[in-house]
């Protein structure tokens, strides 16, 4: 049984920690962190569960605030003091570094296929180790979609209730997040704060359209509970709490162009909820610093063919 702790989002005086546990029953876990006054803050995780567990899987997303400047190790133990997991977190810098200071580093990535990575399982970890050794440890990572391929790696089950889909669709996430060992993206998630935006393979290829290679999508009675569970898994493993945030003298907006995308068959086609699109436009209009707009896919590309 495994407990994994990973940094999540961060601000200039806070950081969030994601904790996952694949043990049955209520986990006996305590998270330990240090506040800005240097005091140890033990936090029992029982009762801090963010929502119902997926089978025997439990998860939490906890914001720690206020934090001192600089990195610190956060640990997860049992109430008896047995170590279960640890992770390094730190707030984001408020300003860009001056010449000669450590760089502000942002890692950007997308499209992790566990099947594709299988011929060389440790490659991602080795690549991140090389980046860190070269002095480019990411302050933050932005993963732009297809962090999992649930359509390709779940066996494409055809089920008719959400409960039936949980075991199949959750397994690709557990694998990708490191609960089954390498290959995984745990090495990426472990360095710096993380932001996510989902793309189609968090559901199925070309979501929300039906997919020729995913038989589940042929019938709404099977596709709708699949889509419901896929959305719940995104909320469990890669939630985005702050889509707009400032760091190091820059302004970021992580836009989700997939979760509420409408089908081409609808009369009103959209990539965003209209309120979100308005929010993006207002953010652009109010920018007083360089702005970085993060998208799962580019706005402008050639139209695909009929198939």
Coordinates of C-alpha atoms in Angstrom, one line a residue:
X1 CA 0.0 0.0 0.0
X2 CA 1.3 3.5 -0.9
X3 CA 1.0 7.0 0.3
X4 CA 2.2 9.8 -2.0
X5 CA 2.5 13.5 -1.2
X6 CA 3.0 16.0 -4.0
X7 CA 3.1 19.8 -4.2
X8 CA 0.1 21.4 -5.9
X9 CA -0.5 25.1 -6.5
X10 CA 1.3 27.9 -4.7
X11 CA 1.2 31.6 -4.1
X12 CA 3.7 34.1 -2.7
X13 CA 2.9 33.0 0.9
X14 CA 1.2 29.6 0.6
X15 CA 1.5 26.2 -1.0
X16 CA -0.9 23.3 -1.4
X17 CA -0.1 19.7 -0.9
X18 CA -1.9 16.8 -2.6
X19 CA -1.9 13.5 -0.7
X20 CA -3.1 10.2 -2.1
X21 CA -3.4 6.9 -0.2
X22 CA -4.5 3.6 -1.7
X23 CA -5.1 1.8 1.6
X24 CA -8.5 0.5 2.7
X25 CA -10.4 2.0 5.6
X26 CA -10.0 5.4 7.1
X27 CA -6.2 6.2 6.8
X28 CA -4.3 7.0 10.0
X29 CA -2.2 9.9 8.7
X30 CA -0.8 13.2 10.0
X31 CA 0.7 15.9 7.8
X32 CA 3.5 18.0 9.4
X33 CA 4.6 21.4 8.1
X34 CA 6.3 24.6 9.5
X35 CA 4.5 27.9 9.6
X36 CA 6.1 31.4 9.1
X37 CA 7.0 31.5 12.8
X38 CA 8.9 28.3 12.7
X39 CA 6.3 26.3 14.5
X40 CA 5.6 22.7 13.6
X41 CA 2.0 22.3 12.6
X42 CA 0.7 18.7 12.8
X43 CA -2.5 18.2 10.8
X44 CA -4.5 14.9 11.2
X45 CA -5.7 14.0 7.7
X46 CA -8.8 12.1 9.0
X47 CA -11.7 14.3 8.3
X48 CA -9.8 16.3 5.7
X49 CA -10.8 14.1 2.8
X50 CA -11.8 16.3 -0.1
X51 CA -14.6 14.0 -1.3
X52 CA -15.6 10.3 -1.2
X53 CA -12.8 7.8 -1.9
X54 CA -12.6 6.0 -5.2
X55 CA -12.9 2.4 -4.0
X56 CA -10.1 2.1 -1.5
X57 CA -8.4 5.3 -2.7
X58 CA -8.4 8.4 -0.5
X59 CA -7.1 11.9 -1.4
X60 CA -6.7 15.3 0.1
X61 CA -5.8 18.8 -1.2
X62 CA -4.6 21.0 1.7
X63 CA -3.5 24.6 1.5
X64 CA -0.7 25.5 4.0
X65 CA -0.6 29.2 4.9
X66 CA 1.3 31.4 5.9
X67 CA 4.6 29.8 4.9
X68 CA 8.1 31.2 5.4
X69 CA 10.1 32.0 2.3
X70 CA 12.2 29.2 0.8
X71 CA 11.7 25.5 0.6
X72 CA 10.6 23.2 3.4
X73 CA 10.0 19.5 3.7
X74 CA 6.5 18.4 4.5
X75 CA 6.1 14.9 5.9
X76 CA 3.2 12.5 6.3
X77 CA 3.4 10.1 9.2
X78 CA 1.0 7.8 11.1
X79 CA -0.3 9.0 14.4
X80 CA 2.4 6.8 15.9
X81 CA 5.1 8.7 14.1
X82 CA 5.9 6.2 11.3
X83 CA 7.1 8.0 8.2
X84 CA 4.9 7.4 5.1
X85 CA 5.7 10.2 2.6
X86 CA 7.5 13.5 2.2
X87 CA 7.7 16.3 -0.3
X88 CA 9.4 19.7 -0.6
X89 CA 7.2 22.8 -1.1
X90 CA 7.8 26.5 -1.3
X91 CA 5.9 29.7 -2.0
X92 CA 6.4 31.3 -5.4
X93 CA 8.7 34.3 -5.7
X94 CA 7.0 37.7 -6.0
X95 CA 9.6 39.2 -8.4
X96 CA 11.7 38.1 -11.3
X97 CA 15.3 37.4 -10.2
X98 CA 17.9 40.0 -10.7
X99 CA 21.0 39.3 -12.9
X100 CA 23.1 36.6 -11.2
X101 CA 20.3 35.3 -9.0
X102 CA 18.7 31.9 -9.5
X103 CA 16.4 31.7 -12.5
X104 CA 12.6 31.5 -12.3
X105 CA 11.9 28.3 -14.1
X106 CA 8.6 27.1 -15.5
X107 CA 8.3 23.5 -16.8
X108 CA 5.7 23.0 -19.5
X109 CA 4.5 19.6 -20.7
X110 CA 1.6 17.5 -22.0
X111 CA 0.7 14.1 -23.3
X112 CA 2.0 11.3 -21.0
X113 CA 1.3 7.9 -22.4
X114 CA 2.3 5.1 -20.1
X115 CA 2.3 2.6 -22.9
X116 CA 4.6 4.9 -24.9
X117 CA 7.0 5.3 -22.0
X118 CA 7.1 1.6 -21.2
X119 CA 10.2 0.7 -23.2
X120 CA 12.3 3.0 -20.9
X121 CA 10.4 3.3 -17.6
X122 CA 12.9 5.5 -15.7
X123 CA 13.5 8.0 -18.6
X124 CA 11.2 10.7 -17.2
X125 CA 12.8 10.6 -13.8
X126 CA 16.3 10.6 -15.3
X127 CA 15.4 13.6 -17.5
X128 CA 14.1 15.6 -14.5
X129 CA 17.2 14.7 -12.4
X130 CA 19.3 16.1 -15.3
X131 CA 17.3 19.3 -15.3
X132 CA 17.7 19.7 -11.6
X133 CA 21.4 18.8 -11.7
X134 CA 21.9 21.6 -14.3
X135 CA 20.4 24.1 -12.0
X136 CA 17.0 24.4 -13.5
X137 CA 14.8 23.0 -10.8
X138 CA 11.2 24.1 -11.8
X139 CA 9.5 26.6 -9.5
X140 CA 6.3 25.6 -11.1
X141 CA 5.0 23.2 -13.8
X142 CA 2.1 23.6 -16.2
X143 CA 0.8 20.4 -17.6
X144 CA -1.4 21.2 -20.6
X145 CA -3.5 18.1 -21.1
X146 CA -3.5 14.4 -21.7
X147 CA -1.8 13.7 -18.4
X148 CA -3.5 10.3 -18.7
X149 CA -4.9 8.4 -21.7
X150 CA -8.0 6.8 -20.0
X151 CA -9.4 5.9 -23.4
X152 CA -6.3 3.9 -24.4
X153 CA -5.2 2.5 -21.1
X154 CA -8.4 1.6 -19.4
X155 CA -9.4 -1.2 -21.8
X156 CA -12.3 1.0 -23.2
X157 CA -14.9 -0.7 -21.0
X158 CA -18.6 -0.4 -21.9
X159 CA -20.5 0.1 -18.7
X160 CA -23.8 1.8 -17.8
X161 CA -23.3 3.2 -14.3
X162 CA -20.6 5.5 -12.8
X163 CA -19.7 3.0 -10.1
X164 CA -18.9 0.4 -12.8
X165 CA -16.4 2.8 -14.4
X166 CA -14.4 3.8 -11.3
X167 CA -12.0 0.8 -11.3
X168 CA -11.1 1.0 -15.0
X169 CA -10.8 4.8 -15.3
X170 CA -9.1 5.4 -12.0
X171 CA -6.3 2.9 -12.7
X172 CA -4.6 5.1 -15.4
X173 CA -4.4 7.9 -12.9
X174 CA -2.9 5.7 -10.2
X175 CA -0.4 4.5 -12.7
X176 CA 0.5 8.0 -14.0
X177 CA 0.8 9.5 -10.5
X178 CA 3.3 6.8 -9.4
X179 CA 1.2 4.4 -7.4
X180 CA 2.4 1.5 -9.6
X181 CA 6.0 2.6 -10.1
X182 CA 7.6 3.8 -13.3
X183 CA 6.8 4.9 -15.9
X184 CA 4.9 7.7 -14.3
X185 CA 4.9 11.5 -14.1
X186 CA 5.5 11.5 -10.4
X187 CA 9.1 12.9 -10.9
X188 CA 7.6 15.9 -12.7
X189 CA 4.9 16.5 -10.1
X190 CA 7.4 16.3 -7.3
X191 CA 9.3 19.4 -8.3
X192 CA 7.7 22.8 -7.9
X193 CA 4.0 23.8 -7.8
X194 CA 1.8 22.3 -10.4
X195 CA -1.1 23.6 -12.6
X196 CA -3.2 21.4 -14.9
X197 CA -5.6 21.8 -17.7
X198 CA -7.3 18.7 -19.1
X199 CA -7.5 17.8 -22.8
X200 CA -9.5 15.2 -24.6
X201 CA -7.7 12.0 -23.4
X202 CA -8.7 12.7 -19.9
X203 CA -12.1 11.7 -21.3
X204 CA -11.6 10.1 -24.8
X205 CA -10.1 11.0 -28.1
X206 CA -11.8 14.1 -29.5
X207 CA -14.1 14.5 -26.6
X208 CA -17.0 15.6 -26.6
X209 CA -17.4 14.0 -30.0
X210 CA -17.8 10.3 -30.3
X211 CA -14.6 8.5 -31.1
X212 CA -14.3 5.7 -33.7
X213 CA -11.8 3.7 -31.6
X214 CA -13.7 4.0 -28.3
X215 CA -16.9 1.9 -28.6
X216 CA -18.2 3.3 -25.3
X217 CA -18.9 6.6 -27.1
X218 CA -21.2 5.0 -29.6
X219 CA -24.1 5.0 -27.1
X220 CA -25.0 7.9 -24.8
X221 CA -26.2 5.4 -22.1
X222 CA -22.5 4.3 -21.8
X223 CA -20.8 7.5 -22.7
X224 CA -22.5 9.8 -20.2
X225 CA -21.5 7.8 -17.1
X226 CA -18.0 7.5 -18.5
X227 CA -17.8 11.3 -18.9
X228 CA -19.2 11.8 -15.4
X229 CA -16.5 9.6 -13.8
X230 CA -13.8 11.2 -16.0
X231 CA -14.8 14.6 -14.7
X232 CA -14.7 13.4 -11.1
X233 CA -11.2 12.0 -11.6
X234 CA -9.9 15.3 -13.0
X235 CA -11.3 16.9 -9.8
X236 CA -9.6 14.3 -7.7
X237 CA -6.1 14.2 -9.2
X238 CA -5.6 17.4 -11.1
X239 CA -7.9 20.1 -9.8
X240 CA -7.2 23.7 -10.7
X241 CA -8.0 26.0 -7.7
X242 CA -6.5 29.2 -9.2
X243 CA -6.8 29.7 -12.9
X244 CA -5.4 33.2 -12.7
X245 CA -2.4 33.9 -10.5
X246 CA 0.7 36.1 -10.3
X247 CA 4.3 35.0 -9.8
X248 CA 7.7 36.5 -10.3
X249 CA 6.4 39.7 -11.8
X250 CA 4.3 37.7 -14.4
X251 CA 0.6 37.1 -14.7
X252 CA -0.6 33.6 -15.6
X253 CA -4.0 32.4 -16.8
X254 CA -4.5 28.6 -17.2
X255 CA -7.5 28.2 -19.4
X256 CA -9.6 25.0 -19.7
X257 CA -10.7 24.7 -23.4
X258 CA -12.0 21.1 -23.1
X259 CA -14.3 20.5 -20.0
X260 CA -17.3 22.5 -21.3
X261 CA -16.5 22.4 -25.0
X262 CA -19.7 21.7 -27.0
X263 CA -20.1 19.3 -29.8
X264 CA -19.9 20.5 -33.4
X265 CA -23.5 19.2 -33.7
X266 CA -24.9 21.9 -31.3
X267 CA -26.2 25.2 -32.5
X268 CA -23.9 27.2 -30.2
X269 CA -20.4 25.9 -30.5
X270 CA -17.9 27.0 -27.8
X271 CA -14.6 26.2 -26.3
X272 CA -15.2 28.0 -23.0
X273 CA -18.1 28.7 -20.7
X274 CA -19.0 32.3 -21.8
X275 CA -18.3 33.6 -18.3
X276 CA -14.8 32.1 -18.5
X277 CA -14.1 33.6 -21.9
X278 CA -15.2 37.0 -20.5
X279 CA -12.9 36.5 -17.6
X280 CA -9.9 35.8 -19.9
X281 CA -10.8 38.9 -21.9
X282 CA -10.9 41.0 -18.8
X283 CA -7.6 39.6 -17.6
X284 CA -6.0 40.5 -20.9
X285 CA -7.4 44.0 -20.8
X286 CA -6.2 44.6 -17.2
X287 CA -2.7 43.3 -17.6
X288 CA 0.0 45.5 -16.1
X289 CA 2.7 42.9 -16.4
X290 CA 3.7 40.3 -19.1
X291 CA 0.8 37.8 -19.3
X292 CA 1.1 34.1 -20.1
X293 CA -2.0 32.4 -21.4
X294 CA -1.9 28.6 -21.0
X295 CA -4.1 26.5 -23.3
X296 CA -4.5 22.8 -23.8
X297 CA -4.4 23.3 -27.6
X298 CA -3.7 26.3 -29.8
X299 CA -6.6 28.4 -30.9
X300 CA -5.6 28.5 -34.5
X301 CA -4.9 25.3 -36.5
X302 CA -6.1 23.8 -39.7
X303 CA -9.4 22.0 -39.7
X304 CA -9.1 18.2 -39.5
X305 CA -10.5 16.0 -42.2
X306 CA -13.9 14.3 -42.2
X307 CA -12.5 11.3 -40.2

